PDB file of C-alpha atoms in Angstrom:
ATOM      1  CA  MET A  11       0.114   0.257  -0.069  1.00  0.00           C
ATOM      2  CA  ASN A  12       1.833   3.305  -1.098  1.00  0.00           C
ATOM      3  CA  ARG A  13       1.786   6.162   1.410  1.00  0.00           C
ATOM      4  CA  THR A  14      -0.855   8.436  -0.316  1.00  0.00           C
ATOM      5  CA  PHE A  15      -3.483   5.652  -0.021  1.00  0.00           C
ATOM      6  CA  HIS A  16      -1.938   4.751   3.561  1.00  0.00           C
ATOM      7  CA  ASN A  17      -2.699   8.664   4.504  1.00  0.00           C
ATOM      8  CA  TYR A  18      -6.159   8.550   2.885  1.00  0.00           C
ATOM      9  CA  PHE A  19      -7.212   5.614   4.337  1.00  0.00           C
ATOM     10  CA  ILE A  20      -6.444   6.781   7.863  1.00  0.00           C
ATOM     11  CA  TYR A  21      -8.359   9.874   7.232  1.00  0.00           C
ATOM     12  CA  LEU A  22     -11.229   7.845   6.378  1.00  0.00           C
ATOM     13  CA  LEU A  23     -11.027   6.060   9.421  1.00  0.00           C
ATOM     14  CA  ALA A  24     -10.880   9.132  11.431  1.00  0.00           C
ATOM     15  CA  PHE A  25     -13.869  10.715   9.676  1.00  0.00           C
ATOM     16  CA  SER A  26     -15.934   7.309  10.557  1.00  0.00           C
ATOM     17  CA  SER A  27     -14.604   7.869  14.350  1.00  0.00           C
ATOM     18  CA  GLY A  28     -15.675  11.371  14.463  1.00  0.00           C
ATOM     19  CA  PHE A  29     -19.271  10.078  12.760  1.00  0.00           C
ATOM     20  CA  SER A  30     -19.722   7.346  15.222  1.00  0.00           C
ATOM     21  CA  ILE A  31     -18.924   9.263  18.311  1.00  0.00           C
ATOM     22  CA  MET A  32     -21.608  11.825  17.617  1.00  0.00           C
ATOM     23  CA  GLY A  33     -24.165   9.444  16.564  1.00  0.00           C
ATOM     24  CA  ILE A  34     -23.850   7.457  19.623  1.00  0.00           C
ATOM     25  CA  GLU A  35     -24.245  10.537  21.739  1.00  0.00           C
ATOM     26  CA  LEU A  36     -27.199  11.580  20.208  1.00  0.00           C
ATOM     27  CA  LEU A  37     -28.737   7.986  20.570  1.00  0.00           C
ATOM     28  CA  GLY A  38     -27.637   8.553  24.508  1.00  0.00           C
ATOM     29  CA  GLY A  39     -30.324  11.194  24.520  1.00  0.00           C
ATOM     30  CA  ARG A  40     -32.723   8.715  23.001  1.00  0.00           C
ATOM     31  CA  ILE A  41     -31.911   5.681  25.296  1.00  0.00           C
ATOM     32  CA  LEU A  42     -32.123   7.732  28.465  1.00  0.00           C
ATOM     33  CA  ALA A  43     -35.304   9.776  27.633  1.00  0.00           C
ATOM     34  CA  PRO A  44     -37.841   7.094  29.014  1.00  0.00           C
ATOM     35  CA  TYR A  45     -36.265   6.934  32.252  1.00  0.00           C
ATOM     36  CA  PHE A  46     -34.777  10.488  33.063  1.00  0.00           C
ATOM     37  CA  GLY A  47     -36.608  12.510  30.524  1.00  0.00           C
ATOM     38  CA  SER A  48     -34.672  14.910  28.186  1.00  0.00           C
ATOM     39  CA  SER A  49     -34.373  17.969  30.036  1.00  0.00           C
ATOM     40  CA  VAL A  50     -31.163  20.115  30.029  1.00  0.00           C
ATOM     41  CA  HIS A  51     -29.518  18.446  32.825  1.00  0.00           C
ATOM     42  CA  VAL A  52     -29.788  15.184  31.482  1.00  0.00           C
ATOM     43  CA  TRP A  53     -28.032  16.104  28.126  1.00  0.00           C
ATOM     44  CA  GLY A  54     -25.591  17.704  30.337  1.00  0.00           C
ATOM     45  CA  SER A  55     -24.718  14.328  31.785  1.00  0.00           C
ATOM     46  CA  ILE A  56     -24.433  12.904  28.685  1.00  0.00           C
ATOM     47  CA  ILE A  57     -22.223  15.598  27.206  1.00  0.00           C
ATOM     48  CA  THR A  58     -20.206  15.484  30.441  1.00  0.00           C
ATOM     49  CA  VAL A  59     -19.432  11.688  30.370  1.00  0.00           C
ATOM     50  CA  PHE A  60     -18.506  12.032  26.405  1.00  0.00           C
ATOM     51  CA  MET A  61     -16.434  14.917  27.198  1.00  0.00           C
ATOM     52  CA  LEU A  62     -14.596  13.122  30.201  1.00  0.00           C
ATOM     53  CA  SER A  63     -14.062   9.852  28.563  1.00  0.00           C
ATOM     54  CA  LEU A  64     -12.812  11.393  25.061  1.00  0.00           C
ATOM     55  CA  SER A  65     -10.276  13.279  27.288  1.00  0.00           C
ATOM     56  CA  PHE A  66      -8.996  10.124  28.661  1.00  0.00           C
ATOM     57  CA  GLY A  67      -9.123   8.398  25.418  1.00  0.00           C
ATOM     58  CA  TYR A  68      -6.937  11.162  23.902  1.00  0.00           C
ATOM     59  CA  LEU A  69      -4.323  10.599  26.699  1.00  0.00           C
ATOM     60  CA  LEU A  70      -4.310   6.762  26.309  1.00  0.00           C
ATOM     61  CA  GLY A  71      -4.094   7.110  22.574  1.00  0.00           C
ATOM     62  CA  GLY A  72      -1.272   9.512  22.682  1.00  0.00           C
ATOM     63  CA  ARG A  73       0.891   7.115  25.308  1.00  0.00           C
ATOM     64  CA  LEU A  74      -0.074   3.973  23.290  1.00  0.00           C
ATOM     65  CA  SER A  75       1.159   5.638  20.186  1.00  0.00           C
ATOM     66  CA  LEU A  76       4.443   5.979  21.420  1.00  0.00           C
ATOM     67  CA  THR A  77       5.394   2.393  21.245  1.00  0.00           C
ATOM     68  CA  LYS A  78       5.364   0.524  17.708  1.00  0.00           C
ATOM     69  CA  PRO A  79       2.517   2.758  16.149  1.00  0.00           C
ATOM     70  CA  SER A  80       1.369   0.258  13.495  1.00  0.00           C
ATOM     71  CA  LEU A  81      -2.024  -0.189  11.452  1.00  0.00           C
ATOM     72  CA  LYS A  82      -2.498  -3.724  13.385  1.00  0.00           C
ATOM     73  CA  ARG A  83      -2.951  -1.811  16.638  1.00  0.00           C
ATOM     74  CA  TYR A  84      -4.884   0.834  14.869  1.00  0.00           C
ATOM     75  CA  GLY A  85      -7.372  -1.470  13.636  1.00  0.00           C
ATOM     76  CA  SER A  86      -7.501  -3.228  16.989  1.00  0.00           C
ATOM     77  CA  ILE A  87      -8.943  -0.012  18.575  1.00  0.00           C
ATOM     78  CA  PHE A  88     -11.590  -0.048  16.152  1.00  0.00           C
ATOM     79  CA  MET A  89     -12.607  -3.530  16.698  1.00  0.00           C
ATOM     80  CA  PHE A  90     -12.558  -2.984  20.462  1.00  0.00           C
ATOM     81  CA  ALA A  91     -14.457   0.184  20.225  1.00  0.00           C
ATOM     82  CA  GLY A  92     -16.845  -1.816  18.065  1.00  0.00           C
ATOM     83  CA  ILE A  93     -17.108  -4.675  20.682  1.00  0.00           C
ATOM     84  CA  ALA A  94     -17.340  -1.943  23.646  1.00  0.00           C
ATOM     85  CA  LEU A  95     -20.625  -0.686  21.952  1.00  0.00           C
ATOM     86  CA  LEU A  96     -22.375  -4.006  21.964  1.00  0.00           C
ATOM     87  CA  PRO A  97     -23.383  -3.852  25.875  1.00  0.00           C
ATOM     88  CA  ILE A  98     -25.466  -0.694  25.200  1.00  0.00           C
ATOM     89  CA  ALA A  99     -27.664  -2.712  22.777  1.00  0.00           C
ATOM     90  CA  TYR A 100     -27.880  -5.643  25.180  1.00  0.00           C
ATOM     91  CA  PHE A 101     -27.987  -4.353  28.849  1.00  0.00           C
ATOM     92  CA  ALA A 102     -29.140  -0.675  28.502  1.00  0.00           C
ATOM     93  CA  THR A 103     -32.693  -1.677  29.557  1.00  0.00           C
ATOM     94  CA  PRO A 104     -31.668  -3.427  33.068  1.00  0.00           C
ATOM     95  CA  MET A 105     -28.625  -0.819  33.592  1.00  0.00           C
ATOM     96  CA  LEU A 106     -31.201   1.985  33.512  1.00  0.00           C
ATOM     97  CA  GLU A 107     -33.956   0.094  35.414  1.00  0.00           C
ATOM     98  CA  PHE A 108     -31.534  -0.519  38.180  1.00  0.00           C
ATOM     99  CA  VAL A 109     -30.065   3.224  38.246  1.00  0.00           C
ATOM    100  CA  PHE A 110     -33.811   4.361  37.893  1.00  0.00           C
ATOM    101  CA  ASP A 111     -35.000   2.536  40.977  1.00  0.00           C
ATOM    102  CA  ASN A 112     -32.112   3.238  42.974  1.00  0.00           C
ATOM    103  CA  ILE A 113     -31.238   6.892  42.505  1.00  0.00           C
ATOM    104  CA  GLU A 114     -34.051   9.212  42.838  1.00  0.00           C
ATOM    105  CA  ASP A 115     -32.920  12.286  41.637  1.00  0.00           C
ATOM    106  CA  SER A 116     -32.798  12.483  37.737  1.00  0.00           C
ATOM    107  CA  ARG A 117     -29.622  14.710  37.390  1.00  0.00           C
ATOM    108  CA  TYR A 118     -27.194  12.114  38.910  1.00  0.00           C
ATOM    109  CA  GLY A 119     -29.546   9.021  37.899  1.00  0.00           C
ATOM    110  CA  SER A 120     -28.649  10.384  34.283  1.00  0.00           C
ATOM    111  CA  LEU A 121     -25.061  10.799  35.190  1.00  0.00           C
ATOM    112  CA  VAL A 122     -24.606   7.494  36.477  1.00  0.00           C
ATOM    113  CA  ALA A 123     -26.533   5.969  33.624  1.00  0.00           C
ATOM    114  CA  SER A 124     -24.209   7.667  30.996  1.00  0.00           C
ATOM    115  CA  MET A 125     -20.993   6.402  32.672  1.00  0.00           C
ATOM    116  CA  LEU A 126     -22.139   2.859  33.022  1.00  0.00           C
ATOM    117  CA  LEU A 127     -23.464   2.868  29.346  1.00  0.00           C
ATOM    118  CA  PHE A 128     -20.838   5.073  27.447  1.00  0.00           C
ATOM    119  CA  PHE A 129     -17.964   5.699  29.498  1.00  0.00           C
ATOM    120  CA  ILE A 130     -15.619   2.881  28.339  1.00  0.00           C
ATOM    121  CA  PRO A 131     -16.438   2.509  24.392  1.00  0.00           C
ATOM    122  CA  THR A 132     -16.113   6.524  24.202  1.00  0.00           C
ATOM    123  CA  ILE A 133     -12.692   6.022  26.055  1.00  0.00           C
ATOM    124  CA  ILE A 134     -11.676   3.545  23.343  1.00  0.00           C
ATOM    125  CA  LEU A 135     -12.991   5.963  20.297  1.00  0.00           C
ATOM    126  CA  GLY A 136     -11.071   8.810  21.604  1.00  0.00           C
ATOM    127  CA  MET A 137      -7.963   6.860  21.429  1.00  0.00           C
ATOM    128  CA  ILE A 138      -8.403   6.777  17.548  1.00  0.00           C
ATOM    129  CA  SER A 139      -7.425  10.735  16.828  1.00  0.00           C
ATOM    130  CA  PRO A 140      -3.837  10.907  18.407  1.00  0.00           C
ATOM    131  CA  TYR A 141      -3.056   7.333  17.086  1.00  0.00           C
ATOM    132  CA  SER A 142      -4.193   8.739  13.518  1.00  0.00           C
ATOM    133  CA  VAL A 143      -1.848  11.662  14.062  1.00  0.00           C
ATOM    134  CA  ARG A 144       1.138   9.557  14.874  1.00  0.00           C
ATOM    135  CA  LEU A 145       0.298   7.025  11.934  1.00  0.00           C
ATOM    136  CA  LEU A 146       0.339  10.326   9.278  1.00  0.00           C
ATOM    137  CA  VAL A 147       3.125  12.324  10.737  1.00  0.00           C
ATOM    138  CA  THR A 148       6.364  11.420   9.129  1.00  0.00           C
ATOM    139  CA  SER A 149       8.343  14.623   9.867  1.00  0.00           C
ATOM    140  CA  HIS A 150       8.235  17.063  12.773  1.00  0.00           C
ATOM    141  CA  ILE A 151       7.977  19.974  10.018  1.00  0.00           C
ATOM    142  CA  GLU A 152       4.531  18.640   8.634  1.00  0.00           C
ATOM    143  CA  SER A 153       3.054  17.742  12.429  1.00  0.00           C
ATOM    144  CA  GLY A 154       1.144  20.969  12.526  1.00  0.00           C
ATOM    145  CA  HIS A 155      -0.472  20.319   9.382  1.00  0.00           C
ATOM    146  CA  VAL A 156      -1.140  16.913   9.300  1.00  0.00           C
ATOM    147  CA  ALA A 157      -2.938  17.328  12.881  1.00  0.00           C
ATOM    148  CA  GLY A 158      -4.909  20.106  11.631  1.00  0.00           C
ATOM    149  CA  MET A 159      -6.010  18.272   8.771  1.00  0.00           C
ATOM    150  CA  LEU A 160      -6.866  15.246  11.024  1.00  0.00           C
ATOM    151  CA  TYR A 161      -8.907  17.121  13.177  1.00  0.00           C
ATOM    152  CA  PHE A 162     -10.645  18.719  10.564  1.00  0.00           C
ATOM    153  CA  VAL A 163     -11.743  15.553   8.991  1.00  0.00           C
ATOM    154  CA  SER A 164     -12.516  14.083  12.348  1.00  0.00           C
ATOM    155  CA  THR A 165     -14.729  16.858  13.355  1.00  0.00           C
ATOM    156  CA  LEU A 166     -16.360  17.059   9.843  1.00  0.00           C
ATOM    157  CA  GLY A 167     -17.190  13.454  10.281  1.00  0.00           C
ATOM    158  CA  SER A 168     -18.958  14.590  13.883  1.00  0.00           C
ATOM    159  CA  ALA A 169     -20.892  17.091  12.098  1.00  0.00           C
ATOM    160  CA  ILE A 170     -22.233  14.955   9.439  1.00  0.00           C
ATOM    161  CA  GLY A 171     -22.739  12.312  11.958  1.00  0.00           C
ATOM    162  CA  THR A 172     -24.858  14.511  14.012  1.00  0.00           C
ATOM    163  CA  LEU A 173     -27.071  15.507  10.956  1.00  0.00           C
ATOM    164  CA  ALA A 174     -27.160  12.175   9.580  1.00  0.00           C
ATOM    165  CA  THR A 175     -28.357  10.700  12.941  1.00  0.00           C
ATOM    166  CA  SER A 176     -30.710  13.380  13.994  1.00  0.00           C
ATOM    167  CA  PHE A 177     -32.284  13.964  10.867  1.00  0.00           C
ATOM    168  CA  TYR A 178     -32.707  10.662   9.137  1.00  0.00           C
ATOM    169  CA  LEU A 179     -31.260   7.416  11.260  1.00  0.00           C
ATOM    170  CA  VAL A 180     -33.297   7.873  14.170  1.00  0.00           C
ATOM    171  CA  LEU A 181     -36.519   8.455  11.835  1.00  0.00           C
ATOM    172  CA  TRP A 182     -35.618   5.316   9.747  1.00  0.00           C
ATOM    173  CA  PHE A 183     -34.408   2.633  12.149  1.00  0.00           C
ATOM    174  CA  GLU A 184     -34.744   1.742  15.797  1.00  0.00           C
ATOM    175  CA  VAL A 185     -32.147   2.883  18.568  1.00  0.00           C
ATOM    176  CA  ASN A 186     -30.592  -0.602  18.719  1.00  0.00           C
ATOM    177  CA  THR A 187     -30.202  -1.028  14.955  1.00  0.00           C
ATOM    178  CA  ILE A 188     -28.569   2.062  14.786  1.00  0.00           C
ATOM    179  CA  ILE A 189     -25.924   0.869  17.318  1.00  0.00           C
ATOM    180  CA  PHE A 190     -25.130  -2.438  15.818  1.00  0.00           C
ATOM    181  CA  SER A 191     -24.742  -0.562  12.446  1.00  0.00           C
ATOM    182  CA  PHE A 192     -22.089   1.672  14.355  1.00  0.00           C
ATOM    183  CA  CYS A 193     -20.688  -1.513  15.764  1.00  0.00           C
ATOM    184  CA  LEU A 194     -20.397  -3.479  12.442  1.00  0.00           C
ATOM    185  CA  LEU A 195     -18.658  -0.356  10.914  1.00  0.00           C
ATOM    186  CA  LEU A 196     -15.998   0.087  13.456  1.00  0.00           C
ATOM    187  CA  ILE A 197     -15.533  -3.696  13.264  1.00  0.00           C
ATOM    188  CA  THR A 198     -15.107  -3.850   9.797  1.00  0.00           C
ATOM    189  CA  LEU A 199     -13.032  -0.907   9.672  1.00  0.00           C
ATOM    190  CA  GLY A 200     -10.588  -2.476  12.514  1.00  0.00           C
ATOM    191  CA  ILE A 201     -10.267  -5.583  10.173  1.00  0.00           C
ATOM    192  CA  LEU A 202      -9.509  -3.505   7.151  1.00  0.00           C
ATOM    193  CA  ALA A 203      -6.657  -1.741   8.922  1.00  0.00           C
ATOM    194  CA  ILE A 204      -5.400  -5.309   9.732  1.00  0.00           C
ATOM    195  CA  CYS A 205      -5.278  -6.544   6.464  1.00  0.00           C
ATOM    196  CA  PHE A 206      -3.766  -3.557   5.233  1.00  0.00           C
ATOM    197  CA  TYR A 207      -0.808  -4.001   7.942  1.00  0.00           C
ATOM    198  CA  LYS A 208      -0.344  -7.810   6.697  1.00  0.00           C
ATOM    199  CA  MET A 209      -0.319  -6.332   3.282  1.00  0.00           C
ATOM    200  CA  GLU A 210       2.418  -3.898   4.091  1.00  0.00           C
ATOM    201  CA  PHE A 211       4.405  -6.389   5.871  1.00  0.00           C
ATOM    202  CA  LYS A 212       4.186  -9.000   3.149  1.00  0.00           C
ATOM    203  CA  ASN A 213       5.426  -6.270   0.693  1.00  0.00           C
ATOM    204  CA  ALA A 214       8.263  -4.863   2.892  1.00  0.00           C
ATOM    205  CA  HIS A 215       9.453  -8.556   3.382  1.00  0.00           C
ATOM    206  CA  VAL A 216       9.452  -9.245  -0.207  1.00  0.00           C
ATOM    207  CA  GLN A 217      11.303  -6.213  -0.904  1.00  0.00           C
ATOM    208  CA  LEU A 218      13.992  -7.326   1.573  1.00  0.00           C
ATOM    209  CA  GLN A 219      14.464 -10.366  -0.051  1.00  0.00           C
ATOM    210  CA  SER A 220      14.716  -8.821  -3.823  1.00  0.00           C
TER     211      SER A 220
END
Protein backbone atom coordinates (compact mmCIF):
# COMPACT_ATOMS: atom_id res chain seq x y z
CA MET A 1 0.00 0.00 0.00
CA ASN A 2 1.57 3.30 -1.11
CA ARG A 3 1.87 6.25 1.23
CA THR A 4 -0.91 8.32 -0.36
CA PHE A 5 -3.45 5.51 -0.09
CA HIS A 6 -2.21 4.81 3.46
CA ASN A 7 -2.91 8.43 4.47
CA TYR A 8 -6.32 8.60 2.80
CA PHE A 9 -7.30 5.36 4.52
CA ILE A 10 -6.39 6.77 7.93
CA TYR A 11 -8.34 9.96 7.20
CA LEU A 12 -11.33 7.81 6.26
CA LEU A 13 -11.09 5.93 9.55
CA ALA A 14 -10.74 9.17 11.53
CA PHE A 15 -13.82 10.54 9.74
CA SER A 16 -15.73 7.36 10.59
CA SER A 17 -14.76 7.55 14.26
CA GLY A 18 -15.97 11.16 14.49
CA PHE A 19 -19.21 10.17 12.77
CA SER A 20 -19.72 7.28 15.20
CA ILE A 21 -18.94 9.30 18.34
CA MET A 22 -21.57 11.96 17.64
CA GLY A 23 -24.09 9.41 16.41
CA ILE A 24 -23.80 7.46 19.65
CA GLU A 25 -23.94 10.62 21.75
CA LEU A 26 -27.23 11.63 20.11
CA LEU A 27 -28.61 8.14 20.60
CA GLY A 28 -27.74 8.50 24.29
CA GLY A 29 -30.50 11.08 24.63
CA ARG A 30 -33.02 8.71 23.07
CA ILE A 31 -31.90 5.82 25.29
CA LEU A 32 -32.09 7.77 28.56
CA ALA A 33 -35.28 9.72 27.76
CA PRO A 34 -37.86 7.05 28.81
CA TYR A 35 -36.32 6.91 32.30
CA PHE A 36 -34.91 10.39 32.98
CA GLY A 37 -36.57 12.62 30.40
CA SER A 38 -34.81 14.85 27.91
CA SER A 39 -34.27 17.97 29.98
CA VAL A 40 -31.12 20.08 29.91
CA HIS A 41 -29.54 18.29 32.90
CA VAL A 42 -29.91 14.91 31.16
CA TRP A 43 -28.12 16.25 28.11
CA GLY A 44 -25.61 17.89 30.42
CA SER A 45 -24.87 14.47 31.94
CA ILE A 46 -24.44 12.86 28.51
CA ILE A 47 -22.17 15.61 27.20
CA THR A 48 -20.09 15.60 30.40
CA VAL A 49 -19.53 11.84 30.22
CA PHE A 50 -18.57 12.02 26.54
CA MET A 51 -16.18 14.93 27.05
CA LEU A 52 -14.58 13.29 30.09
CA SER A 53 -14.19 9.91 28.43
CA LEU A 54 -12.83 11.45 25.22
CA SER A 55 -10.22 13.34 27.24
CA PHE A 56 -9.04 10.07 28.82
CA GLY A 57 -9.12 8.44 25.39
CA TYR A 58 -6.91 11.18 23.88
CA LEU A 59 -4.44 10.69 26.71
CA LEU A 60 -4.34 6.90 26.40
CA GLY A 61 -4.21 6.98 22.60
CA GLY A 62 -1.28 9.38 22.67
CA ARG A 63 0.62 7.17 25.08
CA LEU A 64 -0.15 4.01 23.12
CA SER A 65 1.14 5.63 19.93
CA LEU A 66 4.60 6.07 21.47
CA THR A 67 5.43 2.36 21.23
CA LYS A 68 5.58 0.67 17.82
CA PRO A 69 2.62 2.42 16.17
CA SER A 70 1.10 0.32 13.39
CA LEU A 71 -2.08 -0.24 11.42
CA LYS A 72 -2.47 -3.52 13.29
CA ARG A 73 -2.82 -1.79 16.66
CA TYR A 74 -4.87 0.96 15.05
CA GLY A 75 -7.29 -1.60 13.66
CA SER A 76 -7.47 -3.29 17.05
CA ILE A 77 -8.67 -0.03 18.62
CA PHE A 78 -11.55 0.09 16.13
CA MET A 79 -12.46 -3.53 16.80
CA PHE A 80 -12.43 -3.04 20.58
CA ALA A 81 -14.55 0.11 20.19
CA GLY A 82 -17.12 -1.80 18.14
CA ILE A 83 -17.25 -4.64 20.66
CA ALA A 84 -17.49 -2.19 23.59
CA LEU A 85 -20.64 -0.68 22.07
CA LEU A 86 -22.52 -3.99 22.09
CA PRO A 87 -23.50 -3.85 25.81
CA ILE A 88 -25.44 -0.65 25.07
CA ALA A 89 -27.80 -2.64 22.85
CA TYR A 90 -27.99 -5.72 25.06
CA PHE A 91 -27.92 -4.33 28.61
CA ALA A 92 -29.17 -0.74 28.44
CA THR A 93 -32.68 -1.60 29.68
CA PRO A 94 -31.69 -3.52 32.85
CA MET A 95 -28.96 -0.98 33.64
CA LEU A 96 -31.34 1.95 33.28
CA GLU A 97 -34.04 0.25 35.32
CA PHE A 98 -31.54 -0.44 38.12
CA VAL A 99 -30.30 3.15 38.18
CA PHE A 100 -33.83 4.56 37.95
CA ASP A 101 -34.98 2.42 40.90
CA ASN A 102 -32.02 3.30 43.11
CA ILE A 103 -31.28 6.97 42.38
CA GLU A 104 -34.23 9.30 42.87
CA ASP A 105 -32.65 12.50 41.58
CA SER A 106 -32.81 12.38 37.77
CA ARG A 107 -29.73 14.60 37.51
CA TYR A 108 -27.46 12.11 39.21
CA GLY A 109 -29.37 9.14 37.84
CA SER A 110 -28.78 10.27 34.26
CA LEU A 111 -25.13 10.95 35.06
CA VAL A 112 -24.57 7.47 36.52
CA ALA A 113 -26.51 5.84 33.68
CA SER A 114 -24.43 7.71 31.10
CA MET A 115 -21.22 6.60 32.81
CA LEU A 116 -22.30 2.96 32.85
CA LEU A 117 -23.35 2.91 29.21
CA PHE A 118 -20.95 5.22 27.38
CA PHE A 119 -17.78 5.80 29.40
CA ILE A 120 -15.72 2.77 28.27
CA PRO A 121 -16.62 2.72 24.55
CA THR A 122 -16.08 6.47 24.25
CA ILE A 123 -12.64 6.22 25.88
CA ILE A 124 -11.68 3.67 23.22
CA LEU A 125 -13.08 5.84 20.43
CA GLY A 126 -11.15 8.81 21.83
CA MET A 127 -7.89 6.89 21.40
CA ILE A 128 -8.30 6.96 17.62
CA SER A 129 -7.50 10.63 16.92
CA PRO A 130 -4.04 10.86 18.58
CA TYR A 131 -3.10 7.45 17.19
CA SER A 132 -4.16 8.63 13.72
CA VAL A 133 -1.87 11.65 14.01
CA ARG A 134 1.06 9.41 14.93
CA LEU A 135 0.49 7.16 11.90
CA LEU A 136 0.23 10.15 9.54
CA VAL A 137 3.19 12.22 10.75
CA THR A 138 6.49 11.33 9.09
CA SER A 139 8.35 14.57 9.89
CA HIS A 140 8.14 17.11 12.71
CA ILE A 141 7.98 19.85 10.07
CA GLU A 142 4.59 18.68 8.84
CA SER A 143 3.17 17.65 12.23
CA GLY A 144 1.06 20.80 12.70
CA HIS A 145 -0.44 20.56 9.22
CA VAL A 146 -1.20 16.85 9.60
CA ALA A 147 -2.79 17.31 13.02
CA GLY A 148 -4.92 20.19 11.71
CA MET A 149 -6.09 18.19 8.70
CA LEU A 150 -6.81 15.14 10.85
CA TYR A 151 -8.92 17.08 13.34
CA PHE A 152 -10.69 18.83 10.47
CA VAL A 153 -11.64 15.47 8.95
CA SER A 154 -12.63 13.99 12.31
CA THR A 155 -14.75 17.01 13.28
CA LEU A 156 -16.36 17.04 9.83
CA GLY A 157 -17.29 13.40 10.45
CA SER A 158 -18.80 14.42 13.79
CA ALA A 159 -20.88 17.15 12.14
CA ILE A 160 -22.17 14.83 9.42
CA GLY A 161 -22.79 12.09 12.01
CA THR A 162 -24.86 14.54 14.05
CA LEU A 163 -27.03 15.51 11.09
CA ALA A 164 -27.33 12.00 9.68
CA THR A 165 -28.35 10.51 13.03
CA SER A 166 -30.72 13.27 14.13
CA PHE A 167 -32.31 13.99 10.72
CA TYR A 168 -32.54 10.51 9.23
CA LEU A 169 -31.29 7.45 11.11
CA VAL A 170 -33.51 7.86 14.19
CA LEU A 171 -36.52 8.26 11.89
CA TRP A 172 -35.75 5.23 9.75
CA PHE A 173 -34.39 2.69 12.26
CA GLU A 174 -34.72 1.56 15.85
CA VAL A 175 -32.01 2.68 18.27
CA ASN A 176 -30.54 -0.81 18.68
CA THR A 177 -30.36 -1.25 14.90
CA ILE A 178 -28.32 1.96 14.63
CA ILE A 179 -26.02 0.85 17.46
CA PHE A 180 -25.43 -2.51 15.79
CA SER A 181 -24.66 -0.65 12.57
CA PHE A 182 -22.03 1.46 14.32
CA CYS A 183 -20.58 -1.71 15.86
CA LEU A 184 -20.40 -3.40 12.47
CA LEU A 185 -18.86 -0.31 10.85
CA LEU A 186 -16.11 -0.01 13.46
CA ILE A 187 -15.29 -3.72 13.52
CA THR A 188 -15.19 -3.86 9.70
CA LEU A 189 -12.84 -0.86 9.52
CA GLY A 190 -10.65 -2.47 12.18
CA ILE A 191 -10.42 -5.69 10.18
CA LEU A 192 -9.55 -3.72 7.03
CA ALA A 193 -6.77 -1.88 8.87
CA ILE A 194 -5.29 -5.17 10.08
CA CYS A 195 -5.51 -6.62 6.55
CA PHE A 196 -3.70 -3.56 5.13
CA TYR A 197 -1.06 -3.95 7.84
CA LYS A 198 -0.46 -7.54 6.73
CA MET A 199 -0.20 -6.41 3.11
CA GLU A 200 2.36 -3.76 4.03
CA PHE A 201 4.34 -6.25 6.09
CA LYS A 202 4.31 -8.78 3.26
CA ASN A 203 5.41 -6.19 0.68
CA ALA A 204 8.22 -4.98 2.94
CA HIS A 205 9.36 -8.59 3.43
CA VAL A 206 9.37 -9.20 -0.33
CA GLN A 207 11.39 -6.01 -0.95
CA LEU A 208 13.98 -7.08 1.63
CA GLN A 209 14.40 -10.46 -0.07
CA SER A 210 14.77 -8.99 -3.58
